[in-house]
Amino acid sequence: MAEDFSVIVLASDLGVDARPFLTRSDEVDGQENWHDCPQYLGDEDFSDLDLLQFFTLQGLDKSGNRIFRIVGKYFPARVVSAERLKKYIFHKISNEYPEGPFCLVYMHSTVQSDDNSPGITILRWIYEDLPSDIKDRLQVVYFVHPGLRSRLVIATLGRLLLSGGLYWKIKYVSRLQYLWEEIKKGEVEIPDFVKNHDNVLEHRPLTDYGIEPDPFQLTEVQSSSFSINRYENRWIS
């Protein structure tokens, strides 16, 4: 008798890694929880990742949640494996803030998908593998400077690729001024390039949607159509 199967179609231009969908559910269920195995975690040295400062503990938001700041541009996706990233995140949360509610402030400013982003399916896999108490403690994810592509991917595939618990915790923050409505200034460190990017978006809001409005200010150049027509009429005569 044939086994039951399902078909999932993923758009290739969205850069979605399909490998997590190819793992059999019975194989996953048969595996032990990796975070319960001391020999699995071992005494791995994460000092090199600490130096990058892409995942750091900060202050509090206005709801009293401790802040873990994530700076996407600081993460070298090409050289850090998904497995090591998962261990590092668990290591940071377990050692630096083992109890109490927390939130994530993810800064997507100037992130390059190939260089800085592990992919939405990898993030889903990491989140689903975290202990249930850590997932329950996560209250909200502030997504700072989301680009058009990120919005589209999450809007179209978010409910499929992200569990309901994580999907509904994402809160878009298009400008830093809106972040200060949730977090007092000084509670989270903002890198200079994030501030500069925010200023660009403030003066050219269409950049949010991947549109660069008149970058060379051509609309300020006086039209030459009158002078051209004048010379054309002269040649005709």
PDB file of C-alpha atoms in Angstrom:
ATOM      1  CA  MET A   1       0.000   0.000   0.000  1.00  0.00           C
ATOM      2  CA  ALA A   2       1.429   3.404  -1.008  1.00  0.00           C
ATOM      3  CA  GLU A   3       2.431   5.793   1.739  1.00  0.00           C
ATOM      4  CA  ASP A   4       0.692   9.126   2.144  1.00  0.00           C
ATOM      5  CA  PHE A   5       2.594  12.036   0.723  1.00  0.00           C
ATOM      6  CA  SER A   6       2.228  15.774   0.312  1.00  0.00           C
ATOM      7  CA  VAL A   7       3.452  18.278  -2.265  1.00  0.00           C
ATOM      8  CA  ILE A   8       4.828  21.710  -1.373  1.00  0.00           C
ATOM      9  CA  VAL A   9       5.591  24.169  -4.168  1.00  0.00           C
ATOM     10  CA  LEU A  10       8.085  26.928  -3.365  1.00  0.00           C
ATOM     11  CA  ALA A  11       8.845  29.891  -5.600  1.00  0.00           C
ATOM     12  CA  SER A  12      12.485  29.684  -6.681  1.00  0.00           C
ATOM     13  CA  ASP A  13      12.998  33.451  -6.868  1.00  0.00           C
ATOM     14  CA  LEU A  14      12.264  33.932  -3.157  1.00  0.00           C
ATOM     15  CA  GLY A  15      15.472  32.195  -2.109  1.00  0.00           C
ATOM     16  CA  VAL A  16      13.735  29.652   0.129  1.00  0.00           C
ATOM     17  CA  ASP A  17      15.788  26.664   1.216  1.00  0.00           C
ATOM     18  CA  ALA A  18      13.630  23.571   0.800  1.00  0.00           C
ATOM     19  CA  ARG A  19      15.879  21.148   2.713  1.00  0.00           C
ATOM     20  CA  PRO A  20      13.941  21.308   6.011  1.00  0.00           C
ATOM     21  CA  PHE A  21      10.831  20.094   4.159  1.00  0.00           C
ATOM     22  CA  LEU A  22      12.632  16.984   2.903  1.00  0.00           C
ATOM     23  CA  THR A  23      13.209  15.539   6.378  1.00  0.00           C
ATOM     24  CA  ARG A  24      10.811  12.739   7.252  1.00  0.00           C
ATOM     25  CA  SER A  25       8.683  13.519  10.272  1.00  0.00           C
ATOM     26  CA  ASP A  26       9.200  10.076  11.775  1.00  0.00           C
ATOM     27  CA  GLU A  27      12.965  10.582  11.597  1.00  0.00           C
ATOM     28  CA  VAL A  28      12.665  13.911  13.389  1.00  0.00           C
ATOM     29  CA  ASP A  29      10.388  12.448  16.064  1.00  0.00           C
ATOM     30  CA  GLY A  30      12.860   9.654  16.688  1.00  0.00           C
ATOM     31  CA  GLN A  31      15.718  12.014  17.453  1.00  0.00           C
ATOM     32  CA  GLU A  32      16.514  13.087  20.991  1.00  0.00           C
ATOM     33  CA  ASN A  33      16.224  16.738  21.947  1.00  0.00           C
ATOM     34  CA  TRP A  34      19.662  18.112  21.174  1.00  0.00           C
ATOM     35  CA  HIS A  35      19.469  20.709  23.945  1.00  0.00           C
ATOM     36  CA  ASP A  36      19.031  17.938  26.541  1.00  0.00           C
ATOM     37  CA  CYS A  37      22.298  16.252  25.564  1.00  0.00           C
ATOM     38  CA  PRO A  38      25.364  17.746  27.294  1.00  0.00           C
ATOM     39  CA  GLN A  39      27.695  15.778  25.046  1.00  0.00           C
ATOM     40  CA  TYR A  40      26.028  17.356  22.017  1.00  0.00           C
ATOM     41  CA  LEU A  41      26.549  20.923  23.203  1.00  0.00           C
ATOM     42  CA  GLY A  42      29.953  20.193  24.661  1.00  0.00           C
ATOM     43  CA  ASP A  43      32.266  23.073  25.579  1.00  0.00           C
ATOM     44  CA  GLU A  44      32.323  24.684  22.158  1.00  0.00           C
ATOM     45  CA  ASP A  45      34.127  28.014  21.977  1.00  0.00           C
ATOM     46  CA  PHE A  46      31.900  30.795  20.627  1.00  0.00           C
ATOM     47  CA  SER A  47      34.323  33.651  21.263  1.00  0.00           C
ATOM     48  CA  ASP A  48      34.672  34.285  17.523  1.00  0.00           C
ATOM     49  CA  LEU A  49      30.909  34.790  17.199  1.00  0.00           C
ATOM     50  CA  ASP A  50      30.829  36.973  20.309  1.00  0.00           C
ATOM     51  CA  LEU A  51      33.324  39.322  18.670  1.00  0.00           C
ATOM     52  CA  LEU A  52      30.949  39.870  15.749  1.00  0.00           C
ATOM     53  CA  GLN A  53      28.292  41.344  18.088  1.00  0.00           C
ATOM     54  CA  PHE A  54      25.400  40.217  15.891  1.00  0.00           C
ATOM     55  CA  PHE A  55      23.478  38.703  18.842  1.00  0.00           C
ATOM     56  CA  THR A  56      23.812  40.630  22.095  1.00  0.00           C
ATOM     57  CA  LEU A  57      21.894  41.144  25.322  1.00  0.00           C
ATOM     58  CA  GLN A  58      20.703  44.720  25.833  1.00  0.00           C
ATOM     59  CA  GLY A  59      18.235  46.548  28.110  1.00  0.00           C
ATOM     60  CA  LEU A  60      14.440  46.384  28.473  1.00  0.00           C
ATOM     61  CA  ASP A  61      11.492  47.371  26.323  1.00  0.00           C
ATOM     62  CA  LYS A  62       8.592  49.334  27.789  1.00  0.00           C
ATOM     63  CA  SER A  63       6.747  46.090  28.605  1.00  0.00           C
ATOM     64  CA  GLY A  64       9.624  44.905  30.795  1.00  0.00           C
ATOM     65  CA  ASN A  65      10.957  42.316  28.336  1.00  0.00           C
ATOM     66  CA  ARG A  66      14.721  41.869  28.197  1.00  0.00           C
ATOM     67  CA  ILE A  67      16.126  42.709  24.765  1.00  0.00           C
ATOM     68  CA  PHE A  68      18.316  40.519  22.585  1.00  0.00           C
ATOM     69  CA  ARG A  69      19.580  42.679  19.728  1.00  0.00           C
ATOM     70  CA  ILE A  70      20.266  41.056  16.360  1.00  0.00           C
ATOM     71  CA  VAL A  71      22.190  43.031  13.727  1.00  0.00           C
ATOM     72  CA  GLY A  72      21.729  41.230  10.434  1.00  0.00           C
ATOM     73  CA  LYS A  73      24.621  42.934   8.664  1.00  0.00           C
ATOM     74  CA  TYR A  74      27.074  41.631  11.279  1.00  0.00           C
ATOM     75  CA  PHE A  75      26.195  37.975  10.635  1.00  0.00           C
ATOM     76  CA  PRO A  76      28.486  36.159   8.141  1.00  0.00           C
ATOM     77  CA  ALA A  77      25.990  33.677   6.710  1.00  0.00           C
ATOM     78  CA  ARG A  78      28.508  32.254   4.250  1.00  0.00           C
ATOM     79  CA  VAL A  79      30.906  30.964   6.906  1.00  0.00           C
ATOM     80  CA  VAL A  80      28.676  30.085   9.896  1.00  0.00           C
ATOM     81  CA  SER A  81      26.699  26.875   9.527  1.00  0.00           C
ATOM     82  CA  ALA A  82      23.044  26.640  10.534  1.00  0.00           C
ATOM     83  CA  GLU A  83      23.940  23.984  13.121  1.00  0.00           C
ATOM     84  CA  ARG A  84      26.505  26.207  14.827  1.00  0.00           C
ATOM     85  CA  LEU A  85      24.174  29.193  14.715  1.00  0.00           C
ATOM     86  CA  LYS A  86      21.494  27.161  16.473  1.00  0.00           C
ATOM     87  CA  LYS A  87      23.911  26.098  19.216  1.00  0.00           C
ATOM     88  CA  TYR A  88      25.125  29.662  19.635  1.00  0.00           C
ATOM     89  CA  ILE A  89      21.635  31.127  20.054  1.00  0.00           C
ATOM     90  CA  PHE A  90      20.714  28.488  22.623  1.00  0.00           C
ATOM     91  CA  HIS A  91      24.035  29.063  24.406  1.00  0.00           C
ATOM     92  CA  LYS A  92      23.505  32.850  24.590  1.00  0.00           C
ATOM     93  CA  ILE A  93      19.916  32.694  25.846  1.00  0.00           C
ATOM     94  CA  SER A  94      20.572  29.904  28.343  1.00  0.00           C
ATOM     95  CA  ASN A  95      23.677  31.498  29.834  1.00  0.00           C
ATOM     96  CA  GLU A  96      22.945  35.220  29.676  1.00  0.00           C
ATOM     97  CA  TYR A  97      19.208  35.277  30.385  1.00  0.00           C
ATOM     98  CA  PRO A  98      17.992  31.840  31.546  1.00  0.00           C
ATOM     99  CA  GLU A  99      14.675  33.062  33.019  1.00  0.00           C
ATOM    100  CA  GLY A 100      12.039  35.691  32.322  1.00  0.00           C
ATOM    101  CA  PRO A 101      10.361  37.150  29.217  1.00  0.00           C
ATOM    102  CA  PHE A 102      12.451  38.600  26.431  1.00  0.00           C
ATOM    103  CA  CYS A 103      12.087  40.140  22.996  1.00  0.00           C
ATOM    104  CA  LEU A 104      14.182  40.308  19.848  1.00  0.00           C
ATOM    105  CA  VAL A 105      15.127  43.527  18.072  1.00  0.00           C
ATOM    106  CA  TYR A 106      16.224  42.463  14.608  1.00  0.00           C
ATOM    107  CA  MET A 107      17.883  45.171  12.487  1.00  0.00           C
ATOM    108  CA  HIS A 108      17.528  44.320   8.820  1.00  0.00           C
ATOM    109  CA  SER A 109      19.173  47.526   7.612  1.00  0.00           C
ATOM    110  CA  THR A 110      21.343  47.075   4.463  1.00  0.00           C
ATOM    111  CA  VAL A 111      21.315  43.275   4.837  1.00  0.00           C
ATOM    112  CA  GLN A 112      22.464  41.343   1.766  1.00  0.00           C
ATOM    113  CA  SER A 113      20.510  38.104   1.415  1.00  0.00           C
ATOM    114  CA  ASP A 114      23.472  36.060   0.171  1.00  0.00           C
ATOM    115  CA  ASP A 115      26.005  37.379   2.695  1.00  0.00           C
ATOM    116  CA  ASN A 116      24.024  38.060   5.883  1.00  0.00           C
ATOM    117  CA  SER A 117      20.795  36.047   5.874  1.00  0.00           C
ATOM    118  CA  PRO A 118      20.659  32.338   6.791  1.00  0.00           C
ATOM    119  CA  GLY A 119      17.213  32.029   5.157  1.00  0.00           C
ATOM    120  CA  ILE A 120      13.693  31.916   6.529  1.00  0.00           C
ATOM    121  CA  THR A 121      13.541  28.130   6.637  1.00  0.00           C
ATOM    122  CA  ILE A 122      16.773  27.945   8.650  1.00  0.00           C
ATOM    123  CA  LEU A 123      15.366  30.453  11.132  1.00  0.00           C
ATOM    124  CA  ARG A 124      12.191  28.396  11.337  1.00  0.00           C
ATOM    125  CA  TRP A 125      14.220  25.244  11.991  1.00  0.00           C
ATOM    126  CA  ILE A 126      16.216  26.962  14.755  1.00  0.00           C
ATOM    127  CA  TYR A 127      13.077  28.347  16.407  1.00  0.00           C
ATOM    128  CA  GLU A 128      11.242  25.028  16.288  1.00  0.00           C
ATOM    129  CA  ASP A 129      14.245  23.247  17.814  1.00  0.00           C
ATOM    130  CA  LEU A 130      14.459  25.566  20.805  1.00  0.00           C
ATOM    131  CA  PRO A 131      13.045  24.290  24.130  1.00  0.00           C
ATOM    132  CA  SER A 132       9.375  25.119  24.610  1.00  0.00           C
ATOM    133  CA  ASP A 133      10.071  27.309  27.633  1.00  0.00           C
ATOM    134  CA  ILE A 134      12.346  29.584  25.588  1.00  0.00           C
ATOM    135  CA  LYS A 135       9.728  29.879  22.849  1.00  0.00           C
ATOM    136  CA  ASP A 136       7.098  30.755  25.449  1.00  0.00           C
ATOM    137  CA  ARG A 137       9.365  33.409  26.972  1.00  0.00           C
ATOM    138  CA  LEU A 138       9.803  35.153  23.610  1.00  0.00           C
ATOM    139  CA  GLN A 139       7.139  37.870  23.600  1.00  0.00           C
ATOM    140  CA  VAL A 140       7.718  39.903  20.431  1.00  0.00           C
ATOM    141  CA  VAL A 141      10.121  40.300  17.503  1.00  0.00           C
ATOM    142  CA  TYR A 142      10.712  43.913  16.442  1.00  0.00           C
ATOM    143  CA  PHE A 143      11.644  43.751  12.755  1.00  0.00           C
ATOM    144  CA  VAL A 144      13.472  47.035  12.068  1.00  0.00           C
ATOM    145  CA  HIS A 145      13.729  48.333   8.478  1.00  0.00           C
ATOM    146  CA  PRO A 146      12.023  45.415   6.721  1.00  0.00           C
ATOM    147  CA  GLY A 147      12.595  45.504   2.972  1.00  0.00           C
ATOM    148  CA  LEU A 148      10.016  44.804   0.303  1.00  0.00           C
ATOM    149  CA  ARG A 149      11.341  41.290  -0.292  1.00  0.00           C
ATOM    150  CA  SER A 150      11.181  40.402   3.419  1.00  0.00           C
ATOM    151  CA  ARG A 151       7.612  41.660   3.670  1.00  0.00           C
ATOM    152  CA  LEU A 152       6.570  39.653   0.609  1.00  0.00           C
ATOM    153  CA  VAL A 153       8.224  36.432   1.786  1.00  0.00           C
ATOM    154  CA  ILE A 154       6.702  36.638   5.262  1.00  0.00           C
ATOM    155  CA  ALA A 155       3.298  37.722   3.929  1.00  0.00           C
ATOM    156  CA  THR A 156       3.098  34.937   1.331  1.00  0.00           C
ATOM    157  CA  LEU A 157       4.999  32.081   2.981  1.00  0.00           C
ATOM    158  CA  GLY A 158       5.161  33.146   6.617  1.00  0.00           C
ATOM    159  CA  ARG A 159       2.187  31.121   7.793  1.00  0.00           C
ATOM    160  CA  LEU A 160       3.539  28.055   6.010  1.00  0.00           C
ATOM    161  CA  LEU A 161       7.200  28.346   7.006  1.00  0.00           C
ATOM    162  CA  LEU A 162       6.794  29.879  10.476  1.00  0.00           C
ATOM    163  CA  SER A 163       4.788  28.425  13.307  1.00  0.00           C
ATOM    164  CA  GLY A 164       1.802  30.431  14.438  1.00  0.00           C
ATOM    165  CA  GLY A 165       3.536  31.277  17.680  1.00  0.00           C
ATOM    166  CA  LEU A 166       6.397  33.034  15.887  1.00  0.00           C
ATOM    167  CA  TYR A 167       4.439  34.460  12.951  1.00  0.00           C
ATOM    168  CA  TRP A 168       2.105  36.512  15.137  1.00  0.00           C
ATOM    169  CA  LYS A 169       4.966  37.804  17.294  1.00  0.00           C
ATOM    170  CA  ILE A 170       6.608  39.699  14.418  1.00  0.00           C
ATOM    171  CA  LYS A 171       6.079  43.466  14.546  1.00  0.00           C
ATOM    172  CA  TYR A 172       7.359  45.581  11.660  1.00  0.00           C
ATOM    173  CA  VAL A 173       9.184  48.800  12.556  1.00  0.00           C
ATOM    174  CA  SER A 174       9.798  50.891   9.439  1.00  0.00           C
ATOM    175  CA  ARG A 175      11.519  53.789  11.258  1.00  0.00           C
ATOM    176  CA  LEU A 176      13.521  54.178  14.433  1.00  0.00           C
ATOM    177  CA  GLN A 177      11.042  56.766  15.686  1.00  0.00           C
ATOM    178  CA  TYR A 178       8.435  54.001  15.881  1.00  0.00           C
ATOM    179  CA  LEU A 179      10.863  51.765  17.755  1.00  0.00           C
ATOM    180  CA  TRP A 180      11.090  54.413  20.482  1.00  0.00           C
ATOM    181  CA  GLU A 181       7.351  53.977  21.049  1.00  0.00           C
ATOM    182  CA  GLU A 182       8.126  50.442  22.259  1.00  0.00           C
ATOM    183  CA  ILE A 183      11.626  50.912  23.711  1.00  0.00           C
ATOM    184  CA  LYS A 184      13.127  53.876  25.529  1.00  0.00           C
ATOM    185  CA  LYS A 185      16.160  55.441  23.891  1.00  0.00           C
ATOM    186  CA  GLY A 186      19.354  54.116  25.408  1.00  0.00           C
ATOM    187  CA  GLU A 187      17.953  50.654  26.131  1.00  0.00           C
ATOM    188  CA  VAL A 188      19.264  49.268  22.842  1.00  0.00           C
ATOM    189  CA  GLU A 189      22.411  50.332  20.997  1.00  0.00           C
ATOM    190  CA  ILE A 190      21.817  51.460  17.414  1.00  0.00           C
ATOM    191  CA  PRO A 191      24.813  51.144  15.043  1.00  0.00           C
ATOM    192  CA  ASP A 192      25.686  54.232  13.020  1.00  0.00           C
ATOM    193  CA  PHE A 193      24.921  52.589   9.681  1.00  0.00           C
ATOM    194  CA  VAL A 194      21.396  51.802  10.911  1.00  0.00           C
ATOM    195  CA  LYS A 195      20.881  55.471  11.823  1.00  0.00           C
ATOM    196  CA  ASN A 196      22.205  56.538   8.424  1.00  0.00           C
ATOM    197  CA  HIS A 197      19.897  54.101   6.648  1.00  0.00           C
ATOM    198  CA  ASP A 198      16.985  55.421   8.675  1.00  0.00           C
ATOM    199  CA  ASN A 199      17.802  58.959   7.529  1.00  0.00           C
ATOM    200  CA  VAL A 200      17.837  57.814   3.901  1.00  0.00           C
ATOM    201  CA  LEU A 201      14.418  56.201   4.300  1.00  0.00           C
ATOM    202  CA  GLU A 202      13.084  59.310   6.014  1.00  0.00           C
ATOM    203  CA  HIS A 203      14.003  61.548   3.071  1.00  0.00           C
ATOM    204  CA  ARG A 204      13.254  58.956   0.362  1.00  0.00           C
ATOM    205  CA  PRO A 205      10.403  56.803   1.677  1.00  0.00           C
ATOM    206  CA  LEU A 206       9.921  54.962  -1.632  1.00  0.00           C
ATOM    207  CA  THR A 207      13.236  53.241  -0.941  1.00  0.00           C
ATOM    208  CA  ASP A 208      11.231  51.051   1.455  1.00  0.00           C
ATOM    209  CA  TYR A 209       9.638  49.482  -1.617  1.00  0.00           C
ATOM    210  CA  GLY A 210      12.783  49.041  -3.665  1.00  0.00           C
ATOM    211  CA  ILE A 211      12.239  52.257  -5.639  1.00  0.00           C
ATOM    212  CA  GLU A 212      15.030  54.816  -5.893  1.00  0.00           C
ATOM    213  CA  PRO A 213      13.212  58.095  -6.680  1.00  0.00           C
ATOM    214  CA  ASP A 214      15.245  60.255  -9.083  1.00  0.00           C
ATOM    215  CA  PRO A 215      18.698  59.492  -7.579  1.00  0.00           C
ATOM    216  CA  PHE A 216      20.423  61.947  -9.974  1.00  0.00           C
ATOM    217  CA  GLN A 217      17.791  64.680  -9.473  1.00  0.00           C
ATOM    218  CA  LEU A 218      17.043  64.759 -13.192  1.00  0.00           C
ATOM    219  CA  THR A 219      13.662  66.358 -12.598  1.00  0.00           C
ATOM    220  CA  GLU A 220      15.485  69.556 -11.621  1.00  0.00           C
ATOM    221  CA  VAL A 221      17.163  69.844 -15.036  1.00  0.00           C
ATOM    222  CA  GLN A 222      15.361  72.366 -17.254  1.00  0.00           C
ATOM    223  CA  SER A 223      13.676  70.808 -20.236  1.00  0.00           C
ATOM    224  CA  SER A 224      15.477  71.371 -23.544  1.00  0.00           C
ATOM    225  CA  SER A 225      12.519  70.467 -25.756  1.00  0.00           C
ATOM    226  CA  PHE A 226      11.839  74.146 -26.581  1.00  0.00           C
ATOM    227  CA  SER A 227      15.355  74.815 -27.827  1.00  0.00           C
ATOM    228  CA  ILE A 228      15.423  71.595 -29.858  1.00  0.00           C
ATOM    229  CA  ASN A 229      12.141  72.430 -31.565  1.00  0.00           C
ATOM    230  CA  ARG A 230      13.413  75.939 -32.330  1.00  0.00           C
ATOM    231  CA  TYR A 231      16.457  74.556 -34.150  1.00  0.00           C
ATOM    232  CA  GLU A 232      14.333  71.981 -35.988  1.00  0.00           C
ATOM    233  CA  ASN A 233      12.070  74.736 -37.293  1.00  0.00           C
ATOM    234  CA  ARG A 234      15.105  76.712 -38.436  1.00  0.00           C
ATOM    235  CA  TRP A 235      16.449  73.735 -40.439  1.00  0.00           C
ATOM    236  CA  ILE A 236      13.055  73.142 -42.027  1.00  0.00           C
ATOM    237  CA  SER A 237      12.809  76.746 -43.169  1.00  0.00           C
TER     238      SER A 237
END
